[in-house]
Coordinates of C-alpha atoms and ligand atoms in Angstrom, one line a residue:
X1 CA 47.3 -70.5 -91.7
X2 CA 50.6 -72.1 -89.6
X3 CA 52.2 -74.5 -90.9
X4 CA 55.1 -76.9 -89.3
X5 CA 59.0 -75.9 -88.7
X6 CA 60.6 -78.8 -91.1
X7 CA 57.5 -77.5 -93.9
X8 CA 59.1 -73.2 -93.0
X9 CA 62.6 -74.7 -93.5
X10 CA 62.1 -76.5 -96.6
X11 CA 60.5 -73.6 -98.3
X12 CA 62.9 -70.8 -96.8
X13 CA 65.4 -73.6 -97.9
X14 CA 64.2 -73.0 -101.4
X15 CA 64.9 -69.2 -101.6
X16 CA 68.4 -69.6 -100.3
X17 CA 68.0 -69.5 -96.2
X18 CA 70.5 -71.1 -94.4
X19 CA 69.1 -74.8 -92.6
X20 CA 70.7 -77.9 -91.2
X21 CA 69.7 -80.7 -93.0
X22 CA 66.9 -82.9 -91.3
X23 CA 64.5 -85.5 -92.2
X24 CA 60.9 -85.2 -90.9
X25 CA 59.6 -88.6 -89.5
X26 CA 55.9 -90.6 -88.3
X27 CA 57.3 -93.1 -86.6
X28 CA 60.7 -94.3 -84.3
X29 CA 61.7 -96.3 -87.2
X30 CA 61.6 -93.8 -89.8
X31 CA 63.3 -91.5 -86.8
X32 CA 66.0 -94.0 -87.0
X33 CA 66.2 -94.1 -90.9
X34 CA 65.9 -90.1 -90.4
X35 CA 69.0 -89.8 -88.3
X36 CA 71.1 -92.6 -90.6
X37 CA 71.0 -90.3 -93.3
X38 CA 72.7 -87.3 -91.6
X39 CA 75.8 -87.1 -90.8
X40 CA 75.9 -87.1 -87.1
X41 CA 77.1 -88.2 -84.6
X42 CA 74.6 -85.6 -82.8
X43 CA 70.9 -85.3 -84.0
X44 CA 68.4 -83.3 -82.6
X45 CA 64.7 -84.6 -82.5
X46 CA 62.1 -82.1 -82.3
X47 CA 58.6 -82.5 -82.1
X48 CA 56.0 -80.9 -84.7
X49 CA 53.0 -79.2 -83.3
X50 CA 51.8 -75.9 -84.3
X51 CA 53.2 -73.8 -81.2
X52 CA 56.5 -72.9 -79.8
X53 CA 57.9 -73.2 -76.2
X54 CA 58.9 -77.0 -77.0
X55 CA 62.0 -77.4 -75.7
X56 CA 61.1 -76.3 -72.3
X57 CA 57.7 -78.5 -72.5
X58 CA 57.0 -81.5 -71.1
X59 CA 55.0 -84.9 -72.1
X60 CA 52.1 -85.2 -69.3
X61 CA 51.8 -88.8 -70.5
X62 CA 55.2 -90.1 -71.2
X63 CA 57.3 -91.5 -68.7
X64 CA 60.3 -89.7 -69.5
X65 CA 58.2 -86.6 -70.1
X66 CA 61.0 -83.8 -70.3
X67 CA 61.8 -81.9 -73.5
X68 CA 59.8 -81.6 -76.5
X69 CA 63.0 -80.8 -78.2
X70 CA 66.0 -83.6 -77.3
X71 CA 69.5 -84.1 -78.6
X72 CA 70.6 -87.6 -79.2
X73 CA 74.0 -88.6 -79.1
X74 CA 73.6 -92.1 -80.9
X75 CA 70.9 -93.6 -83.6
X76 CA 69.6 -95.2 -80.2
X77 CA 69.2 -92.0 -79.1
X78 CA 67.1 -91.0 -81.6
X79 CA 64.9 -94.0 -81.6
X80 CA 63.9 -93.5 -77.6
X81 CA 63.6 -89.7 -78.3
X82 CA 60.9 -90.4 -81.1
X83 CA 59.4 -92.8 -78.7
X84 CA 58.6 -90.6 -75.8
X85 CA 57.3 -88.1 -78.5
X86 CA 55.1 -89.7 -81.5
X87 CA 51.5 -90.2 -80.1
X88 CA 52.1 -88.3 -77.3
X89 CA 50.9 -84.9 -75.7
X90 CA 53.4 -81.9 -75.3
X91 CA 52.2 -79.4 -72.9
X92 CA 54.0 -76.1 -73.1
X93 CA 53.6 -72.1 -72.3
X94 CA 51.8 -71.5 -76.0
X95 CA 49.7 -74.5 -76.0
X96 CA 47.6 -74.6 -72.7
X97 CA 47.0 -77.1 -70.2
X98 CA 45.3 -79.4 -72.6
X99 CA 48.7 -79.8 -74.7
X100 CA 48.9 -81.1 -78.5
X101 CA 49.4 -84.8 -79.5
X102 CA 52.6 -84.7 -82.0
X103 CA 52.3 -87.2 -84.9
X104 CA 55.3 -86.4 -86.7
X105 CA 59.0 -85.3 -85.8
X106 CA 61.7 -83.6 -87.0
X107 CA 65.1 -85.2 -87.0
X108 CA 67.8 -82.3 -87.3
X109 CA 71.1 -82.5 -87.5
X110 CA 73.0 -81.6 -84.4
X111 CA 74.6 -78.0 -84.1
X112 CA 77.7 -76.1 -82.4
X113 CA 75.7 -73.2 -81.3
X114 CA 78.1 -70.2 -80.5
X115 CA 75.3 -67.2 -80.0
X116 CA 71.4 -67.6 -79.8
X117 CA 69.9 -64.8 -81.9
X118 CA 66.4 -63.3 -82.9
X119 CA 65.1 -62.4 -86.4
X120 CA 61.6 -62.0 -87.2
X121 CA 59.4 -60.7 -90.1
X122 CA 55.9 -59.2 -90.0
X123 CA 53.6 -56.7 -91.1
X124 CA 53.4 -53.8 -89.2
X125 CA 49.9 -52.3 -89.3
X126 CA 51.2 -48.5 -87.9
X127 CA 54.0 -48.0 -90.5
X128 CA 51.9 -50.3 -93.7
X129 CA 55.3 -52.1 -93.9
X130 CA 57.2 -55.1 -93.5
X131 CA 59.3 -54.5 -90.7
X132 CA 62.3 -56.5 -89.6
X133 CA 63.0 -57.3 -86.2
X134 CA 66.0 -58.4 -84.5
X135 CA 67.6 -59.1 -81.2
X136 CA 70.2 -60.7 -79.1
X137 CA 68.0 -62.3 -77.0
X138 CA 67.4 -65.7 -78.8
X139 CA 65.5 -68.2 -77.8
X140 CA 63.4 -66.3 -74.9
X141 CA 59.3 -65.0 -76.1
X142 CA 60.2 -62.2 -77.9
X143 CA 56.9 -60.8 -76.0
X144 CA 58.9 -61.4 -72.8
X145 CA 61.6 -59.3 -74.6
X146 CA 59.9 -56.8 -75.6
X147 CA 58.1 -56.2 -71.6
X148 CA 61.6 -56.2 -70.0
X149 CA 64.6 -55.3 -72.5
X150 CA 62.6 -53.2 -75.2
X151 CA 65.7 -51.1 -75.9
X152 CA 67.5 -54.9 -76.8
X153 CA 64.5 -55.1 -79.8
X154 CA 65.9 -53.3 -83.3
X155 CA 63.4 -52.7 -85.8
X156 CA 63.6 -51.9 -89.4
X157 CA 60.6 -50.8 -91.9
X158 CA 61.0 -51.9 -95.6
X159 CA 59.7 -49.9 -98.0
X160 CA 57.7 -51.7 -100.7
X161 CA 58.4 -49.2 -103.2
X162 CA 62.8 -49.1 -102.6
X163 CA 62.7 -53.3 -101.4
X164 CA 65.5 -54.4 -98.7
X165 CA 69.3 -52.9 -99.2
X166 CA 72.6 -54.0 -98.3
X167 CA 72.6 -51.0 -95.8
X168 CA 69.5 -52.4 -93.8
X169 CA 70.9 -55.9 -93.4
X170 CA 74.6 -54.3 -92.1
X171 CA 72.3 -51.8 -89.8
X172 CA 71.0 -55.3 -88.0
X173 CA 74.0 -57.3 -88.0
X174 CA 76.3 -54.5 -86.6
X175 CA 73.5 -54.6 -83.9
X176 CA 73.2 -57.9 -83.2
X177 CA 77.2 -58.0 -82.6
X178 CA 78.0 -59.7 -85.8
X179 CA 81.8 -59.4 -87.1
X180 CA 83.7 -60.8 -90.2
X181 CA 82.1 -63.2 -92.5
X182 CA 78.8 -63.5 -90.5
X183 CA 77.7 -60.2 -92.0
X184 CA 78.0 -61.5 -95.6
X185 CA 76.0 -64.5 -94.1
X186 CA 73.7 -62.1 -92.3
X187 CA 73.0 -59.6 -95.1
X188 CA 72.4 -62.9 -97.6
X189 CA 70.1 -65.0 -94.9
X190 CA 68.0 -61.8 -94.2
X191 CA 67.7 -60.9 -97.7
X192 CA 66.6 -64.4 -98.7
X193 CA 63.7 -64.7 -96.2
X194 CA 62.2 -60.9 -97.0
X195 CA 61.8 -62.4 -100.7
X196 CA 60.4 -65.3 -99.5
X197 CA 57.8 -63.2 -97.4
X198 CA 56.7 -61.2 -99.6
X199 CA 56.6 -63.8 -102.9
X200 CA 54.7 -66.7 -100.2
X201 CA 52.2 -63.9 -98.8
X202 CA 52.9 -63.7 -95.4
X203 CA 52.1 -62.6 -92.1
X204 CA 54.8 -63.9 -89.4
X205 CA 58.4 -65.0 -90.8
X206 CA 60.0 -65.6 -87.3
X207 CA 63.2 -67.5 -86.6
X208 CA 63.8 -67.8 -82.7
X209 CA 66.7 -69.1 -82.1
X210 CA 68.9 -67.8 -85.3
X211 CA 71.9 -68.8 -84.2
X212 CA 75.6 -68.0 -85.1
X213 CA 77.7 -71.7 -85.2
X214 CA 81.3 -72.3 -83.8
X215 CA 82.3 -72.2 -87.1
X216 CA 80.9 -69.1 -87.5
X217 CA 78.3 -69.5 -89.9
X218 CA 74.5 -68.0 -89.7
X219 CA 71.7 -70.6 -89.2
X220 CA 67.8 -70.9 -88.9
X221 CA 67.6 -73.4 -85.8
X222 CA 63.9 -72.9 -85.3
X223 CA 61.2 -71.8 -87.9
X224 CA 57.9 -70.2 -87.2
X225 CA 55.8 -69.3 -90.6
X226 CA 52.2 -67.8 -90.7
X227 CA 50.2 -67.3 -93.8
X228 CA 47.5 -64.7 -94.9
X229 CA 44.5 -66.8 -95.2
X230 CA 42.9 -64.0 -97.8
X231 CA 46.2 -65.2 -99.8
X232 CA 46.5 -68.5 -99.9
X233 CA 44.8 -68.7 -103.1
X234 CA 47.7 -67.3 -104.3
X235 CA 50.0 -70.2 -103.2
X236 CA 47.7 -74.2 -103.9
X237 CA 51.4 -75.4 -102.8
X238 CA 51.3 -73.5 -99.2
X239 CA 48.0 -74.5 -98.7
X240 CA 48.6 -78.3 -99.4
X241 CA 50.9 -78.0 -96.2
X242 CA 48.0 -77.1 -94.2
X243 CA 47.8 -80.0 -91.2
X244 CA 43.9 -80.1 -89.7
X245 CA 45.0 -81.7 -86.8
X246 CA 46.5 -78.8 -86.0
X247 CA 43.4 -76.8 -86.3
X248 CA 40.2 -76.1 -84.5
X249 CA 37.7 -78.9 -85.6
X250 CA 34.7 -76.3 -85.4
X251 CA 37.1 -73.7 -87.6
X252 CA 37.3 -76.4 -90.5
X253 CA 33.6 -76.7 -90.6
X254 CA 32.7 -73.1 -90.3
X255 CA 35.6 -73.0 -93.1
X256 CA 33.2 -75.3 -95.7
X257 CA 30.6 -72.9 -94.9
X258 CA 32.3 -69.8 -95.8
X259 CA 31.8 -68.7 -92.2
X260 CA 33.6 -67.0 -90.6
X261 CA 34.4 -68.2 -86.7
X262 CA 36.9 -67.9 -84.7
X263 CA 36.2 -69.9 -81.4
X264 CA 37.0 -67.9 -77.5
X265 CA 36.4 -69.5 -74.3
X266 CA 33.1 -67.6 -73.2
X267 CA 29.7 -69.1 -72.5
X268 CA 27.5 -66.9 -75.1
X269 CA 27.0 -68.4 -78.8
X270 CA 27.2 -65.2 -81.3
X271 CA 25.5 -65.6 -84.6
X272 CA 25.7 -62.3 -86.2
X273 CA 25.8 -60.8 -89.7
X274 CA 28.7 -58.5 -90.8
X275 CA 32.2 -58.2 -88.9
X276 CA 31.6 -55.2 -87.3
X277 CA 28.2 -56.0 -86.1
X278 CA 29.7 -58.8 -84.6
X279 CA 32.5 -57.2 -82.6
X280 CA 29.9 -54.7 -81.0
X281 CA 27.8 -58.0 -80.5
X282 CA 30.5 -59.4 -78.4
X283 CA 31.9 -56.3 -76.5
X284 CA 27.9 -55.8 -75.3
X285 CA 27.8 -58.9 -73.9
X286 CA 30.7 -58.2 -71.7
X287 CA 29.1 -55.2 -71.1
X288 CA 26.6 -56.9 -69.2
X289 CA 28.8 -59.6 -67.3
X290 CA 28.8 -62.5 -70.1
X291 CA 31.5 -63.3 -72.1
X292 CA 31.5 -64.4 -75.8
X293 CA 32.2 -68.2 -77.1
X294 CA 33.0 -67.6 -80.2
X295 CA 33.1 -64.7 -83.3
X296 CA 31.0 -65.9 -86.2
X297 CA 30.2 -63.6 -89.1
X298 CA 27.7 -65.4 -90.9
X299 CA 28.4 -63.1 -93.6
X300 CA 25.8 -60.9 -96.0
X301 CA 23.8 -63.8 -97.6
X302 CA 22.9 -66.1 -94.7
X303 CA 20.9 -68.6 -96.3
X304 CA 18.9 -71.6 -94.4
X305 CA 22.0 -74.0 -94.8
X306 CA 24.3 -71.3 -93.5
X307 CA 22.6 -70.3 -90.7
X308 CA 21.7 -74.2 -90.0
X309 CA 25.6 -75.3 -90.3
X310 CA 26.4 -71.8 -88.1
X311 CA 24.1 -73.0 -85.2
X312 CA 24.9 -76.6 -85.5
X313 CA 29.1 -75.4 -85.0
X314 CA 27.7 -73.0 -82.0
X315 CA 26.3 -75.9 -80.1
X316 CA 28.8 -78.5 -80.9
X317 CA 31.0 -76.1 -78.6
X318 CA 30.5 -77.8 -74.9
X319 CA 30.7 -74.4 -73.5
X320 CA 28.0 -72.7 -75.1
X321 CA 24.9 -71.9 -72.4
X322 CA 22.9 -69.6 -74.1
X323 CA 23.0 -68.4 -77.9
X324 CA 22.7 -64.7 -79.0
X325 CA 21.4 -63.8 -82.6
X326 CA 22.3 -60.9 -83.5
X327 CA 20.9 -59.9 -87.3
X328 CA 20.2 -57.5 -89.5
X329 CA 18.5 -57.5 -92.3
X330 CA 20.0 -55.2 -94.9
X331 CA 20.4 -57.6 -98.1
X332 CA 18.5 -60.2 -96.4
X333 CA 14.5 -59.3 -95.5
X334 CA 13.9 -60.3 -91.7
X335 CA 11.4 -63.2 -92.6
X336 CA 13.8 -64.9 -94.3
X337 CA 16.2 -65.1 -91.6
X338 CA 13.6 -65.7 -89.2
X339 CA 12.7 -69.0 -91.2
X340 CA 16.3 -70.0 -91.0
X341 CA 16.8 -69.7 -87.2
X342 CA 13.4 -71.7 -86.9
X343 CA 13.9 -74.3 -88.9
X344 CA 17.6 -74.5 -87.8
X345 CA 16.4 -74.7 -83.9
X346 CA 13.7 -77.1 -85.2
X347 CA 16.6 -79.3 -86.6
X348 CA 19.7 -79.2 -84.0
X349 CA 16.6 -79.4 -81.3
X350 CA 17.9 -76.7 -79.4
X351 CA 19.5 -77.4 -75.8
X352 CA 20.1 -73.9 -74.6
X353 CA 18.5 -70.1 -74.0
X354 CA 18.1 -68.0 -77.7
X355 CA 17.5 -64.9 -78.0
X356 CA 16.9 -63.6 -80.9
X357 CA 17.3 -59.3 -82.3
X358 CA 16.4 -58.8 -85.7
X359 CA 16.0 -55.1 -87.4
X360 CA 15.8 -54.1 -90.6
X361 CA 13.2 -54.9 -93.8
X362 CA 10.2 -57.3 -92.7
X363 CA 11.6 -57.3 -89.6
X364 CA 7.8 -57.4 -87.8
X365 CA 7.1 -60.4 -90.3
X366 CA 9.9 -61.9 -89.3
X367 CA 9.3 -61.3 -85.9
X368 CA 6.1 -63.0 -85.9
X369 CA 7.9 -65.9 -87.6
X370 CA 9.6 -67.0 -84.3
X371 CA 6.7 -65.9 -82.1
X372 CA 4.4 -68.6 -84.0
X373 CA 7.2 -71.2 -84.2
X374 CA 5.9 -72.4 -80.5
X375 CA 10.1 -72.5 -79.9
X376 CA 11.2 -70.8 -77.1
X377 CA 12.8 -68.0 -78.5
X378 CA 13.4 -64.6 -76.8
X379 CA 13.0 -61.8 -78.9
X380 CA 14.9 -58.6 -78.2
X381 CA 14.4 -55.1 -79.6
X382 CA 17.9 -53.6 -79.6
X383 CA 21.3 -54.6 -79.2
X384 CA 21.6 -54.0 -75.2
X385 CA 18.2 -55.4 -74.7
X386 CA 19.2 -58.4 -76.3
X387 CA 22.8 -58.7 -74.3
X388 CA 21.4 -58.3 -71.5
X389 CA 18.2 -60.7 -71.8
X390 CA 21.1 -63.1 -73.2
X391 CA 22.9 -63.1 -70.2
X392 CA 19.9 -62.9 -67.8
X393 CA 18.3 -66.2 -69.4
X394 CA 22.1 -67.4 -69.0
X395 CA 22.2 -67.3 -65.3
X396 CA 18.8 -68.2 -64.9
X397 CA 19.5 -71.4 -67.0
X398 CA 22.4 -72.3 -64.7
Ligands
ADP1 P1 60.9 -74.1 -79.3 O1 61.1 -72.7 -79.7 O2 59.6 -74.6 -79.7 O3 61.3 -74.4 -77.9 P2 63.3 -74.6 -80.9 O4 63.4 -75.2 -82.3 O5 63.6 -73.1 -80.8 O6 61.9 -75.0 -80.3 O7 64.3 -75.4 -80.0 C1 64.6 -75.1 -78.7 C2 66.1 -75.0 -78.4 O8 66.7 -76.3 -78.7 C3 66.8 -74.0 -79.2 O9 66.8 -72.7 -78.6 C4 68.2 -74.6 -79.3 O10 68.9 -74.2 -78.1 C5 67.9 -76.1 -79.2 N1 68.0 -76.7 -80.6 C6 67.0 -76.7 -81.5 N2 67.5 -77.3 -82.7 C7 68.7 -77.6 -82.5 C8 69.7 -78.3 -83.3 N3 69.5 -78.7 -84.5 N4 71.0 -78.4 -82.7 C9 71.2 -78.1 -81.4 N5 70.3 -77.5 -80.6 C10 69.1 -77.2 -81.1
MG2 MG1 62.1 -71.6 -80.9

């Protein structure tokens, strides 16, 4: 789960990272009321949306469409700034060409920014450890960082079991070119946000730009924080700052289902039981020239309702032209499933080519399920057979 860079700020805030004080804000008028109680006279108003590049984005459908991050020298400022931005769409690099409507800014106060740094968190899955990563390239994609200055990317593996050290935050400052009191500020900002990763459950703690002030004191300037969703039972107060708007509508349903979907930007519709079953489901279908529209694990008990509410989400999906099922019947017996995807095609009055592979207990009984149903359903015998008559019936449809 993401959540928005005031909500990162205000809990890295909490366990003693260094912020600028700033007032979130739904409208220009609270914008205004925002900026009047900071201390100005330059504010920053940034826009919310759950991706990054928004300084360099634009508004497609704003007349002064430049910048989804503006300063404002003046209260006016602010108010023209909110304008352009609430109930608008930004379009930048991480969001596609479709953009996200902001509802809500973030009214900052304005800072002297000497150096532009990089500091991230996250876990990496070759060492089993939260690694640290740093770099004097702030502000620029750390993915564009890491294809053309590697060498300018420093990272440094905690160890659960010895926890960070004052040695591992000087070993990042020293190479990030810090001198004098900024090390102090360094060692205490780093050491603040590992605790908060590791107490909040997280997956990404990244702050692009961290930036070093005239004055000479160590800020957060942007805030990017990701969540382990298999966590956030753990943390009722991180989860209340989940925004849906943010999220993929088809994603939040499959999510009251217990389902688990992730949508892609293929043609085929997967239904398929178990995770890893589903992966080969998906790479078989490129195999044979289609491409998947979504992951969906329906999971080991798929039920009627399940498998109902899993092919309703699959269609509701305007790109889906022909819908792969893909089960096997381990837990489940075959006729049981076979009832479900009947009934379920019965109910959401299937548009669209389905083919159907089932294997495993009853599957013949099942099998003879769909063949009586009178619906058009293709049966396949094996997982390439049924990729491949997916894709065939595809074409043919179009
Ligand atoms: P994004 O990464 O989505 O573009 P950032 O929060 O990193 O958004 O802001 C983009 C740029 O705007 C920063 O690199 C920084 O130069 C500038 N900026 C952001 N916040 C402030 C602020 N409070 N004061 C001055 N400049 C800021
Ligand atoms: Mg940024």
């Amino acid at each position: 789960m993401n959540i928005h860079e005031y909500q990162a700020k205000e809990l890295l805030k909490q366990y003693g990272v260094a912020v600028l004080p700033g007032h979130v804000a739904w409208t220009p008028e609270e914008a205004v009321a925002a900026a009047q109680k900071l201390p100005g006279p330059v504010y920053v108003v940034k826009s919310q949306i759950h991706a990054g590049g928004r300084g360099a984005g634009r508004f497609a459908d704003a007349p002064n469409g430049k910048g989804g991050v503006r300063i404002a020298k003046s209260v006016d400022e602010v108010r023209a700034a909110a304008e352009a931005m609430v109930g608008h769409t930004l379009v930048t690099k991480q969001t596609g060409p479709a953009g996200r409507r902001v509802n809500r800014v973030y009214v900052e106060a304005g800072c002297d920014i000497a150096r532009e740094l990089y500091l991230s968190l996250l876990i990496d899955r070759a060492t089993s450890r939260v690694t640290i990563m740093a770099s004097t390239e702030g502000g620029m994609e750390i993915e564009e960082v890491a294809e053309r200055h590697p060498e300018k990317i420093l990272r440094v593996a905690i160890d659960p079991a010895a926890d960070i050290w004052p040695f591992h935050a000087r070993k990042l400052a020293y190479a990030l070119g810090l001198k004098g009191k900024q090390v102090a500020a360094f060692g205490k900002f780093v050491t603040a946000m590992y605790k908060a990763f590791l107490d909040l459950d997280c997956a990404i703690v990244e702050i692009n730009p961290l930036v070093v002030t005239g004055a000479g004191d160590v800020v957060a300037l942007d805030a990017k924080m990701s969540f382990d969703d298999s966590a956030l039972y753990r943390h009722p107060e991180v989860e209340k700052l989940r925004d849906e708007a943010e999220e993929d509508p088809k994603e939040l349903e499959a999510a009251k289902y217990s389902l688990n979907y992730v949508a892609l930007d293929g043609s085929i519709g997967c239904m398929v039981n178990g995770a890893g079953l589903a992966m080969a489901t998906m790479d078989i279908i490129k195999l044979y020239g289609g491409s998947p529209a979504n992951f969906l694990d329906v999971g080991g008990g798929a039920t009627k309702e399940r498998v109902t509410a899993a092919f309703k989400i699959i269609l509701s999906d305007p790109n889906v032209e022909g819908i792969l099922v893909n089960i096997f019947g381990g837990i489940m017996r075959c006729d049981v499933i076979a009832e479900g995807v009947v009934a379920a095609a019965r109910e959401v009055s299937l548009s669209v080519p389905l083919v159907v592979r089932l294997e495993g207990t009853n599957v013949e009984l099942g099998k003879e399920i769909m063949a009586k149903s009178g619906l058009p359903i293709i049966s396949a015998d094996n997982l390439a057979d049924a990729a491949e008559k997916v894709v065939k019936a595809v074409k043919e449809a179009a």
